[in-house]
Amino acid sequence: MATEHLPAPRLSAEDVRHIATLCRIGMTDEEVERMREELALIIGEVRVIQGVDTTGVEPTGHSVEGIHTVWRDDVARPAMSVSDTLANAPRREGDYIRVQAVME
Amino acid sequence: MGVSGSRGHCYTWRVMTEYEPVIGLEVHAQIRTRSKMFCGCPADYHDAPPNSHVCPVCLALPGSLPVINREAVRAVIMTGLALRATIAEHTKFDRKNYTYPDLMKGYQISQYDLPICTGGYLEFDLDGQTKRVGITRVHLEEDVAKLFHRIDPATGEPYSLVDVNRSGVPLMEMVGEPDIRSAEEARQYLMKYRAILQFLGVSEGNMEEGNFRCDANVSIRPKGSREYGTKVEVKNMNSFRAVYRALQFELERQARLLDGGKRVAQETRGWVEERGETVSMRSKEHAHDYRYFPEPDLPPLHISRAWVSEIAERTPELPDEKRARYVTHYGLSAYDAAMLTLAPATARFFEGVLEAGGDGRAAAIAKPAANWIITEFGRLLNDTRTQIEESNVKPAHLAELIGLIEQNVIGTAQAKTAFEEMFRSGKTAKAVVDELGLRQITDSGALADSVRQAIAQYPQAVDDFRKGKDAASKFLVGQVMKLTKGKANPTVVAQVVKEQLEALR
């Protein structure tokens, strides 16, 4: 397979920290090291796809062939009860969900 | 320049003469649909208690799937057509990934490389000239939850409250080309875009209420330069006035930096209304790493040309079309026509007056109707901060008042008094005229006494008239008007004055 000729993917500690920041996940140095290896393996799997010969295949934005333009009429339906909505909230204040402040 | 007050003026001038502003706007408008973009929750959350318009799709509960609201797509196509944009045959949705508490899913469903509309332009008038600004794209996405930032009084720690009602409301983003060259142009462009959306009925366009929002990319470059300067993104402008002030401030700030040999930093700045300035928002340099990818939960959309034609045929009259029609059909001035087409409610009122005026009378009452709406009515609405559609005065009331003036039942001065009372009480013109006794005196017999009284009071005027001074009779007409508290019909008074003077000759 063509993938065998691709260089093994490598992630720097900086790449991992960048992704962690985007996901707002705090990581220790050891965790970053572990993720460098584990993420590289996952990306390696994705690379298999890059080896597929796609000559003559139309590009698509979706994996399901032949399905398009699925939509609905503009009809409003009753929403969930507020108590159901808030049932899974880690913390609430009145009818609001209370979360830690995230400052940009 | 030591005086700080004059420094602002100096820089306004410098921005205009030494530098060329380059401004591009991104405008988000909520689309007026009954249900949300991807689920059946009611989209109108105006008076809804927090978190009451929410479902598993809004909350991104496992297993929930989005389904596209066709009406929202239709609204974007209609807007694109009004902007002369190209409507895509194939379009799709993409995930814009970022982690913030206003996003339940951890991504916003938006459009990346295949937006519904591309290209097009928007035109507006400024200083008697038509300015054209290019449109880059218009795409469809979903609004995010509303956050309220608080400080815990016990610990002093900041926290946020989340209201998910707004999450999933259809949102149309229009990205304009950086063709705008001043803060005033930006304001005019934005007002024109809002008018188009309002006339199409696709958005409320209310900046104060947050259903019409605008961000600006601002840079300046030395006049004549072809390269762009470093651009700054300005956010948090919550009114048309704020847009003007924020851009004016930002342009001057950048001119000062460049004049001082400094560089403009590429950053996001927020407009702080109370301070009248833009301030840097600490923004991480990789904050814009959104890792877009095609939304796997939504199959692509094919937009048939037949549907586009159908939408085009059903597009309501646009403000520019209305304005042109008012000038050609009703003989209104360009200014009056422009004023009446700033907002659909004003145009609706105007057309309502013409309709109430009766068959074949539209052209005759168009000019007085326009005058009343723009001047007296406009002033009273402004003074009382009332929306025209919520006013006590209805189109039929104004049509009736115009009719009374036309038939000489009341004079101009009385009409103003009558209108103020109509505005206050909501009563019809006829009722107000009778109640306040504003009817004009047109009976020459009834006016004869007043004329005799004026002549007796001013013998000098009679002498002057004998010597051939025409002004003397005009003076006497004025006196009679005073005696009758303005209620006499001036034409009839002039006639009676002339008759009596001739008799004395």
Coordinates of C-alpha atoms in Angstrom, one line a residue:
Chain A
M1 CA 0.0 0.0 0.0
A2 CA 1.0 3.6 -0.7
T3 CA 0.8 4.5 2.9
E4 CA 3.9 2.5 3.7
H5 CA 5.8 5.2 1.8
L6 CA 4.5 8.0 3.8
P7 CA 6.7 9.2 6.7
A8 CA 5.4 8.3 10.1
P9 CA 3.3 11.2 11.5
R10 CA 5.0 13.1 14.3
L11 CA 3.5 15.5 16.7
S12 CA 5.5 18.0 18.7
A13 CA 4.7 18.8 22.3
E14 CA 3.7 22.2 21.0
D15 CA 1.1 20.7 18.6
V16 CA -0.4 18.8 21.5
R17 CA -0.5 21.9 23.8
H18 CA -2.1 23.9 21.0
I19 CA -4.9 21.3 20.5
A20 CA -5.3 21.1 24.3
T21 CA -5.7 24.9 24.5
L22 CA -8.3 24.9 21.7
C23 CA -10.2 22.3 23.6
R24 CA -9.6 24.0 26.9
I25 CA -8.0 20.9 28.4
G26 CA -5.3 21.4 31.0
M27 CA -2.4 18.9 30.6
T28 CA 0.7 18.0 32.6
D29 CA 4.0 17.4 30.8
E30 CA 3.6 13.6 31.1
E31 CA 0.2 13.7 29.6
V32 CA 1.5 15.8 26.7
E33 CA 4.2 13.2 26.1
R34 CA 1.6 10.4 26.2
M35 CA -0.7 12.3 23.8
R36 CA 2.1 12.9 21.4
E37 CA 2.3 9.1 20.8
E38 CA -1.4 8.3 21.1
L39 CA -2.6 11.2 18.8
A40 CA 0.2 10.3 16.3
L41 CA -1.2 6.8 16.1
I42 CA -4.7 8.0 15.5
I43 CA -3.5 10.4 12.8
G44 CA -1.5 7.5 11.3
E45 CA -4.8 5.5 10.9
V46 CA -6.4 8.5 9.1
R47 CA -3.4 8.5 6.8
V48 CA -4.5 5.1 5.4
I49 CA -7.3 7.0 3.6
Q50 CA -4.8 9.2 2.0
G51 CA -3.3 6.2 0.3
V52 CA -6.6 5.4 -1.6
D53 CA -6.5 6.2 -5.3
T54 CA -9.3 8.7 -5.9
T55 CA -8.6 9.4 -9.5
G56 CA -11.9 10.0 -11.3
V57 CA -13.9 10.2 -8.1
E58 CA -16.1 13.4 -7.7
P59 CA -15.3 15.3 -4.5
T60 CA -18.2 15.3 -2.0
G61 CA -19.0 17.0 1.3
H62 CA -20.7 14.0 2.7
S63 CA -20.2 10.3 3.1
V64 CA -23.7 9.2 2.2
E65 CA -24.1 9.0 -1.5
G66 CA -27.3 10.1 -3.2
I67 CA -28.8 11.9 -0.2
H68 CA -29.2 15.6 -0.4
T69 CA -31.5 18.5 0.4
V70 CA -33.1 17.0 3.5
W71 CA -35.1 19.8 5.2
R72 CA -38.3 20.5 7.0
D73 CA -41.1 23.1 7.0
D74 CA -40.8 26.0 9.4
V75 CA -43.1 24.7 12.1
A76 CA -42.5 25.4 15.8
R77 CA -43.2 22.7 18.3
P78 CA -43.3 22.9 22.1
A79 CA -39.9 22.8 23.7
M80 CA -38.8 20.7 26.7
S81 CA -39.8 21.7 30.2
V82 CA -37.3 24.0 31.9
S83 CA -36.9 21.5 34.7
D84 CA -35.9 18.8 32.2
T85 CA -33.5 21.2 30.5
L86 CA -31.9 22.0 33.7
A87 CA -31.9 18.5 35.1
N88 CA -28.4 17.8 33.8
A89 CA -26.9 21.2 34.5
P90 CA -23.9 20.8 36.9
R91 CA -25.0 24.0 38.7
R92 CA -27.9 26.4 38.3
E93 CA -28.9 29.8 39.4
G94 CA -32.7 30.4 39.0
D95 CA -33.5 29.1 35.6
Y96 CA -30.0 29.7 34.3
I97 CA -27.2 27.2 33.9
R98 CA -24.3 28.4 35.9
V99 CA -20.8 27.7 34.6
Q100 CA -17.3 28.7 35.3
A101 CA -16.3 32.0 33.6
V102 CA -14.2 31.5 30.5
M103 CA -12.4 34.6 29.7
E104 CA -11.1 35.1 26.2
Chain B
M1 CA -1.8 71.3 19.6
G2 CA -2.1 71.6 23.3
V3 CA -5.8 71.7 23.7
S4 CA -7.2 68.2 23.8
G5 CA -10.6 69.3 22.5
S6 CA -9.2 70.5 19.2
R7 CA -6.9 67.5 18.8
G8 CA -9.8 65.3 17.8
H9 CA -10.7 67.7 15.0
C10 CA -7.2 67.8 13.8
Y11 CA -7.1 64.0 13.6
T12 CA -10.5 63.8 11.9
W13 CA -8.9 66.1 9.3
R14 CA -5.7 64.1 9.1
V15 CA -7.6 60.8 8.6
M16 CA -9.4 62.4 5.7
T17 CA -6.5 64.2 4.1
E18 CA -3.4 62.1 4.8
Y19 CA -4.8 58.6 5.1
E20 CA -7.3 56.4 3.4
P21 CA -9.6 54.4 5.6
V22 CA -10.3 50.8 4.5
I23 CA -13.3 49.3 6.2
G24 CA -15.1 46.0 5.7
L25 CA -18.1 45.0 7.7
E26 CA -19.5 41.6 8.8
V27 CA -23.1 41.7 9.7
H28 CA -25.1 39.0 11.5
A29 CA -28.8 39.2 11.3
Q30 CA -31.2 36.8 12.9
I31 CA -33.7 35.5 10.4
R32 CA -37.4 35.8 11.4
T33 CA -38.6 32.2 11.3
R34 CA -41.2 30.5 13.5
S35 CA -38.8 27.7 14.5
K36 CA -35.1 27.5 15.0
M37 CA -32.5 26.7 12.3
F38 CA -32.1 23.0 13.0
C39 CA -35.0 22.0 15.3
G40 CA -38.6 22.8 16.0
C41 CA -38.1 25.0 19.1
P42 CA -39.8 28.4 18.8
A43 CA -37.3 30.9 17.4
D44 CA -38.8 34.0 19.1
Y45 CA -37.3 34.2 22.5
H46 CA -38.1 37.9 23.2
D47 CA -40.3 37.4 26.2
A48 CA -39.5 33.8 26.9
P49 CA -38.3 32.8 30.4
P50 CA -34.6 31.6 30.3
N51 CA -34.0 28.1 28.9
S52 CA -37.7 27.6 28.0
H53 CA -37.2 27.3 24.2
V54 CA -34.8 24.4 24.4
C55 CA -34.8 20.8 23.1
P56 CA -32.3 17.9 22.8
V57 CA -30.9 19.4 19.6
C58 CA -30.3 22.8 21.2
L59 CA -28.6 21.0 24.1
A60 CA -26.6 18.6 21.9
L61 CA -27.9 15.6 23.8
P62 CA -26.5 12.3 22.5
G63 CA -28.5 11.0 19.6
S64 CA -30.1 14.3 18.6
L65 CA -29.8 15.3 15.0
P66 CA -30.3 18.7 13.2
V67 CA -32.7 19.1 10.3
I68 CA -32.5 22.2 8.1
N69 CA -35.3 24.8 8.2
R70 CA -36.2 25.5 4.6
E71 CA -37.6 28.9 5.4
A72 CA -34.2 30.1 6.6
V73 CA -32.6 29.0 3.4
R74 CA -35.3 30.8 1.5
A75 CA -34.6 34.0 3.4
V76 CA -30.9 33.9 2.6
I77 CA -31.6 33.3 -1.1
M78 CA -34.1 36.2 -1.2
T79 CA -31.4 38.4 0.5
G80 CA -28.8 37.2 -2.0
L81 CA -31.1 38.1 -4.9
A82 CA -31.6 41.6 -3.5
L83 CA -27.8 42.0 -3.3
R84 CA -27.4 40.7 -6.9
A85 CA -25.4 37.8 -5.5
T86 CA -24.9 34.4 -7.2
I87 CA -27.0 31.7 -5.6
A88 CA -25.1 28.4 -5.3
E89 CA -26.6 25.3 -6.9
H90 CA -24.7 23.2 -4.4
T91 CA -24.1 24.3 -0.9
K92 CA -23.4 22.6 2.4
F93 CA -22.9 23.2 6.1
D94 CA -19.7 22.9 8.1
R95 CA -18.6 22.7 11.7
K96 CA -16.8 25.6 13.2
N97 CA -15.1 24.2 16.2
Y98 CA -14.4 26.1 19.3
T99 CA -14.9 25.5 23.0
Y100 CA -16.9 28.2 24.8
P101 CA -19.9 28.0 27.1
D102 CA -22.2 29.6 24.5
L103 CA -21.9 26.5 22.4
M104 CA -23.6 23.4 23.6
K105 CA -22.1 21.1 20.9
G106 CA -18.6 22.5 21.1
Y107 CA -19.0 23.6 17.5
Q108 CA -21.3 26.0 15.6
I109 CA -23.0 24.7 12.4
S110 CA -22.0 27.3 9.8
Q111 CA -20.9 27.4 6.2
Y112 CA -17.3 27.5 5.2
D113 CA -16.3 27.1 1.5
L114 CA -19.7 26.7 -0.2
P115 CA -21.9 29.5 1.1
I116 CA -25.4 30.0 -0.3
C117 CA -24.6 33.4 -1.8
T118 CA -21.4 34.8 -3.2
G119 CA -20.6 38.1 -4.9
G120 CA -23.1 40.9 -5.4
Y121 CA -23.1 44.5 -4.2
L122 CA -25.0 47.0 -2.1
E123 CA -25.6 50.6 -3.1
F124 CA -26.4 53.6 -0.9
D125 CA -26.5 57.4 -1.4
L126 CA -24.2 59.8 0.4
D127 CA -23.8 63.4 -0.4
G128 CA -25.8 63.1 -3.6
Q129 CA -23.7 60.3 -4.9
T130 CA -24.3 56.6 -5.2
K131 CA -21.7 54.5 -3.6
R132 CA -21.4 50.8 -4.4
V133 CA -19.8 48.3 -1.9
G134 CA -19.1 44.7 -3.0
I135 CA -20.5 41.7 -1.1
T136 CA -18.1 38.8 -0.6
R137 CA -20.7 36.3 0.6
V138 CA -23.8 35.6 2.6
H139 CA -24.1 32.4 4.5
L140 CA -26.4 30.7 7.0
E141 CA -25.5 29.5 10.5
E142 CA -27.0 29.2 13.9
D143 CA -26.9 31.7 16.7
V144 CA -25.3 30.7 20.0
A145 CA -26.5 30.8 23.6
K146 CA -26.6 34.0 25.6
L147 CA -24.1 34.4 28.4
F148 CA -24.4 36.8 31.4
H149 CA -21.1 37.4 33.2
R150 CA -21.4 37.7 36.9
I151 CA -19.1 38.0 40.0
D152 CA -19.8 35.8 43.0
P153 CA -20.3 38.3 45.9
A154 CA -19.0 35.7 48.4
T155 CA -15.7 34.7 46.7
G156 CA -15.2 37.5 44.2
E157 CA -14.8 34.8 41.5
P158 CA -16.3 35.5 38.0
Y159 CA -18.8 33.1 36.6
S160 CA -21.3 33.0 33.8
L161 CA -25.0 32.2 33.5
V162 CA -26.2 30.5 30.3
D163 CA -29.6 31.0 28.6
V164 CA -29.9 28.5 25.7
N165 CA -33.0 30.0 24.1
R166 CA -31.0 32.0 21.5
S167 CA -28.9 28.9 20.6
G168 CA -30.0 27.6 17.2
V169 CA -31.9 30.7 16.0
P170 CA -31.1 31.1 12.3
L171 CA -28.4 33.6 11.7
M172 CA -27.4 35.1 8.4
E173 CA -23.9 36.4 8.1
M174 CA -23.1 38.9 5.4
V175 CA -19.4 39.6 4.7
G176 CA -18.7 42.8 2.7
E177 CA -15.7 43.8 0.7
P178 CA -13.3 46.3 2.2
D179 CA -14.7 49.0 0.0
I180 CA -15.9 51.4 2.7
R181 CA -13.9 54.6 3.0
S182 CA -15.3 56.4 6.1
A183 CA -17.2 55.9 9.3
E184 CA -20.2 57.7 7.7
E185 CA -20.1 55.4 4.7
A186 CA -20.1 52.4 7.1
R187 CA -23.2 53.7 8.9
Q188 CA -25.1 54.4 5.6
Y189 CA -24.2 51.0 4.2
L190 CA -25.4 49.3 7.4
M191 CA -28.6 51.3 7.4
K192 CA -29.2 50.4 3.8
Y193 CA -28.6 46.7 4.4
R194 CA -31.0 46.8 7.4
A195 CA -33.6 48.5 5.3
I196 CA -33.3 45.8 2.6
L197 CA -33.7 43.0 5.2
Q198 CA -36.7 44.8 6.8
F199 CA -38.4 45.4 3.5
L200 CA -37.9 41.7 2.6
G201 CA -39.3 40.8 6.0
V202 CA -36.5 38.5 6.7
S203 CA -35.1 40.2 9.8
E204 CA -36.2 42.7 12.4
G205 CA -32.9 44.5 12.1
N206 CA -32.8 45.8 15.6
M207 CA -29.2 46.5 16.8
E208 CA -30.2 47.5 20.3
E209 CA -32.0 44.2 20.8
G210 CA -29.1 42.3 19.3
N211 CA -30.9 40.6 16.4
F212 CA -28.7 42.7 14.0
R213 CA -25.0 42.8 14.9
C214 CA -22.0 44.2 13.2
D215 CA -18.2 43.7 13.4
A216 CA -15.8 45.8 11.4
N217 CA -12.3 45.3 10.0
V218 CA -10.6 48.6 10.1
S219 CA -7.3 49.8 8.7
I220 CA -5.8 52.9 7.2
R221 CA -3.1 53.4 4.6
P222 CA -1.3 56.5 3.3
K223 CA -3.3 58.2 0.6
G224 CA -2.3 56.8 -2.8
S225 CA -0.9 53.6 -1.3
R226 CA -2.2 50.3 -2.8
E227 CA -1.2 48.1 0.0
Y228 CA -3.5 47.5 2.9
G229 CA -2.5 48.5 6.4
T230 CA -2.7 46.2 9.4
K231 CA -6.3 45.5 10.2
V232 CA -8.0 45.7 13.5
E233 CA -11.3 43.9 14.2
V234 CA -13.8 46.1 16.1
K235 CA -16.6 44.5 18.1
N236 CA -19.4 45.4 20.5
M237 CA -21.0 48.2 18.5
N238 CA -24.7 48.1 19.6
S239 CA -26.2 50.9 17.6
F240 CA -25.8 52.8 14.3
R241 CA -24.4 55.7 16.3
A242 CA -21.9 53.4 18.1
V243 CA -20.7 52.0 14.7
Y244 CA -20.0 55.6 13.5
R245 CA -18.3 56.6 16.8
A246 CA -16.3 53.4 17.2
L247 CA -15.0 53.6 13.6
Q248 CA -14.2 57.3 13.8
F249 CA -12.3 56.7 17.1
E250 CA -10.4 53.7 15.6
L251 CA -9.4 55.5 12.4
E252 CA -8.1 58.4 14.5
R253 CA -6.3 56.1 16.9
Q254 CA -4.5 54.3 14.0
A255 CA -3.6 57.7 12.3
R256 CA -2.0 58.8 15.6
L257 CA 0.0 55.6 15.9
L258 CA 1.3 55.9 12.3
D259 CA 2.0 59.6 12.7
G260 CA 4.0 58.8 15.8
G261 CA 6.1 56.3 13.9
K262 CA 4.4 53.4 15.6
R263 CA 2.8 50.3 14.2
V264 CA -0.8 49.2 14.4
A265 CA -1.1 45.8 16.1
Q266 CA -3.3 43.2 14.6
E267 CA -5.9 42.6 17.3
T268 CA -9.5 42.6 18.2
R269 CA -10.8 45.7 20.0
G270 CA -14.1 46.2 21.7
W271 CA -16.0 49.5 21.6
V272 CA -16.8 50.7 25.2
E273 CA -19.7 53.1 24.8
E274 CA -19.3 54.8 28.2
R275 CA -15.7 55.6 27.6
G276 CA -16.1 56.4 23.9
E277 CA -13.1 54.3 22.9
T278 CA -12.0 51.0 21.6
V279 CA -10.0 48.8 23.9
S280 CA -7.9 45.8 23.2
M281 CA -9.6 42.5 24.0
R282 CA -7.1 39.9 25.2
S283 CA -7.4 37.5 22.3
K284 CA -5.1 34.5 22.0
E285 CA -3.3 34.5 18.7
H286 CA -4.6 31.1 17.7
A287 CA -8.2 31.9 18.7
H288 CA -9.2 31.7 15.0
D289 CA -8.1 28.1 14.6
Y290 CA -11.6 26.8 14.0
R291 CA -10.7 23.5 12.3
Y292 CA -13.7 23.7 9.9
F293 CA -14.9 20.4 8.4
P294 CA -18.1 19.3 6.6
E295 CA -21.0 18.7 8.9
P296 CA -21.6 15.0 8.8
D297 CA -25.1 15.3 10.3
L298 CA -26.4 17.3 7.4
P299 CA -26.5 16.1 3.8
P300 CA -25.6 18.8 1.2
L301 CA -28.2 21.1 -0.2
H302 CA -29.1 21.4 -3.9
I303 CA -30.8 24.6 -4.7
S304 CA -32.9 24.3 -7.8
R305 CA -33.0 27.1 -10.3
A306 CA -36.8 26.8 -10.4
W307 CA -37.0 27.5 -6.7
V308 CA -34.7 30.5 -7.0
S309 CA -36.9 32.0 -9.8
E310 CA -40.0 31.4 -7.6
I311 CA -38.4 33.2 -4.7
A312 CA -37.3 36.1 -7.1
E313 CA -40.9 36.4 -8.2
R314 CA -42.2 36.6 -4.7
T315 CA -39.6 39.1 -3.5
P316 CA -41.4 42.2 -2.0
E317 CA -40.6 45.6 -3.4
L318 CA -37.1 46.8 -2.3
P319 CA -36.5 50.3 -0.8
D320 CA -34.8 51.5 -4.0
E321 CA -37.7 50.3 -6.1
K322 CA -40.2 52.0 -3.8
R323 CA -38.2 55.2 -3.8
A324 CA -38.1 55.4 -7.6
R325 CA -41.8 54.6 -7.8
Y326 CA -42.7 57.4 -5.3
V327 CA -40.7 59.9 -7.4
T328 CA -42.1 58.8 -10.8
H329 CA -45.7 58.0 -9.8
Y330 CA -46.4 60.6 -7.1
G331 CA -44.0 63.3 -8.1
L332 CA -42.2 63.3 -4.7
S333 CA -38.8 64.8 -4.3
A334 CA -35.9 62.4 -4.1
Y335 CA -35.4 63.5 -0.5
D336 CA -39.0 62.8 0.6
A337 CA -39.0 59.5 -1.2
A338 CA -35.7 58.5 0.6
M339 CA -37.1 59.5 4.0
L340 CA -40.3 57.5 3.4
T341 CA -38.3 54.3 2.5
L342 CA -35.9 54.3 5.4
A343 CA -38.1 51.7 7.2
P344 CA -41.0 49.5 6.0
A345 CA -43.3 50.8 8.7
T346 CA -43.0 54.4 7.3
A347 CA -43.5 53.3 3.7
R348 CA -46.5 51.2 4.8
F349 CA -48.0 54.2 6.6
F350 CA -47.5 56.4 3.6
E351 CA -49.1 53.9 1.3
G352 CA -51.9 53.5 3.8
V353 CA -52.7 57.2 3.6
L354 CA -52.8 57.1 -0.2
E355 CA -55.1 54.1 -0.1
A356 CA -57.4 55.7 2.5
G357 CA -57.5 58.9 0.4
G358 CA -59.7 57.1 -2.1
D359 CA -59.5 56.0 -5.8
G360 CA -57.6 58.2 -8.1
R361 CA -56.5 60.6 -5.4
A362 CA -53.1 59.1 -4.6
A363 CA -51.2 61.5 -6.7
A364 CA -53.0 64.5 -5.3
I365 CA -52.5 63.7 -1.6
A366 CA -49.0 62.1 -1.9
K367 CA -47.2 65.4 -1.4
P368 CA -49.1 66.6 1.6
A369 CA -49.0 63.0 3.0
A370 CA -45.2 62.9 2.7
N371 CA -44.9 66.4 4.3
W372 CA -47.0 65.4 7.3
I373 CA -45.2 62.1 7.8
I374 CA -41.7 63.6 7.5
T375 CA -42.2 66.9 9.4
E376 CA -45.0 67.1 12.0
F377 CA -45.6 63.4 12.5
G378 CA -41.9 62.6 12.4
R379 CA -41.2 65.3 15.1
L380 CA -44.0 64.0 17.4
L381 CA -42.9 60.4 17.0
N382 CA -39.3 61.4 17.8
D383 CA -40.2 63.6 20.8
T384 CA -42.3 60.8 22.3
R385 CA -40.1 57.9 21.2
T386 CA -43.0 56.2 19.5
Q387 CA -42.9 53.8 16.6
I388 CA -45.0 54.9 13.7
E389 CA -47.0 51.6 13.7
E390 CA -47.8 52.0 17.4
S391 CA -48.9 55.6 17.0
N392 CA -52.5 56.7 17.8
V393 CA -52.6 58.3 14.4
K394 CA -53.7 55.8 11.7
P395 CA -53.3 56.3 8.0
A396 CA -57.0 56.9 7.5
H397 CA -56.9 59.7 10.1
L398 CA -54.2 61.5 8.3
A399 CA -55.9 61.1 4.9
E400 CA -59.0 62.6 6.5
L401 CA -57.1 65.6 7.8
I402 CA -55.5 66.2 4.4
G403 CA -59.0 66.1 2.9
L404 CA -60.2 68.7 5.4
I405 CA -57.4 71.0 4.5
E406 CA -58.1 70.5 0.8
Q407 CA -61.7 71.3 1.2
N408 CA -60.9 74.5 3.2
V409 CA -62.6 73.2 6.3
I410 CA -59.5 74.0 8.3
G411 CA -56.4 76.2 7.7
T412 CA -52.8 75.1 8.0
A413 CA -52.3 76.5 11.5
Q414 CA -55.5 74.7 12.7
A415 CA -54.4 71.5 11.0
K416 CA -51.2 71.5 13.1
T417 CA -53.2 72.0 16.3
A418 CA -55.6 69.3 15.1
F419 CA -52.8 66.8 14.3
E420 CA -51.2 67.2 17.7
E421 CA -54.5 66.4 19.3
M422 CA -55.1 63.5 17.0
F423 CA -51.6 62.2 18.0
R424 CA -52.4 62.6 21.7
S425 CA -55.9 61.2 21.7
G426 CA -56.2 58.9 18.7
K427 CA -59.4 60.6 17.7
T428 CA -60.3 61.2 14.0
A429 CA -59.5 64.5 12.3
K430 CA -63.2 65.5 12.0
A431 CA -63.9 64.7 15.7
V432 CA -60.9 66.8 16.8
V433 CA -61.8 69.7 14.5
D434 CA -65.3 69.8 15.9
E435 CA -64.3 69.4 19.5
L436 CA -61.7 72.2 19.4
G437 CA -63.8 74.4 17.1
L438 CA -61.1 74.6 14.5
R439 CA -63.4 74.9 11.5
Q440 CA -62.4 77.7 9.1
I441 CA -64.7 80.6 8.7
T442 CA -65.4 80.8 4.9
D443 CA -68.6 82.7 5.0
S444 CA -67.9 86.2 3.8
G445 CA -71.0 87.6 5.7
A446 CA -69.6 86.1 8.9
L447 CA -66.2 87.8 8.3
A448 CA -67.6 91.2 7.4
D449 CA -67.8 92.4 11.0
S450 CA -64.1 91.5 11.7
V451 CA -63.1 93.3 8.5
R452 CA -65.0 96.4 9.5
Q453 CA -63.4 96.2 13.0
A454 CA -59.9 96.1 11.5
I455 CA -60.6 99.0 9.1
A456 CA -61.9 101.1 11.9
Q457 CA -58.9 100.3 14.1
Y458 CA -56.3 101.2 11.4
P459 CA -57.5 104.3 9.4
Q460 CA -53.9 104.8 8.3
A461 CA -54.0 101.6 6.3
V462 CA -57.1 102.8 4.5
D463 CA -55.3 106.1 3.6
D464 CA -52.3 104.0 2.4
F465 CA -54.6 101.9 0.3
R466 CA -56.1 105.0 -1.3
K467 CA -52.6 106.2 -2.2
G468 CA -52.2 102.9 -4.1
K469 CA -50.2 100.9 -1.5
D470 CA -51.2 97.2 -2.0
A471 CA -49.4 96.2 1.1
A472 CA -52.0 98.0 3.2
S473 CA -54.7 95.5 2.2
K474 CA -52.4 92.6 3.1
F475 CA -51.8 94.2 6.5
L476 CA -55.5 94.4 7.1
V477 CA -55.9 90.7 6.1
G478 CA -53.3 89.9 8.7
Q479 CA -55.2 91.8 11.3
V480 CA -58.4 90.0 10.5
M481 CA -56.6 86.7 10.8
K482 CA -55.5 87.7 14.3
L483 CA -59.0 88.8 15.3
T484 CA -60.4 85.5 14.2
K485 CA -57.5 83.6 15.9
G486 CA -56.4 82.3 12.5
K487 CA -59.7 80.5 11.8
A488 CA -60.7 82.7 8.9
N489 CA -60.0 81.5 5.4
P490 CA -57.3 84.0 4.2
T491 CA -58.6 84.0 0.6
V492 CA -62.1 84.9 1.6
V493 CA -60.8 87.5 4.0
A494 CA -58.7 89.1 1.2
Q495 CA -61.8 89.2 -0.9
V496 CA -63.9 90.9 1.8
V497 CA -61.2 93.4 2.7
K498 CA -60.8 94.4 -1.0
E499 CA -64.6 94.9 -1.3
Q500 CA -64.8 97.1 1.8
L501 CA -61.8 99.2 0.9
E502 CA -63.1 99.7 -2.7
A503 CA -66.4 100.9 -1.2
L504 CA -64.5 103.5 0.9
R505 CA -62.4 104.8 -2.0

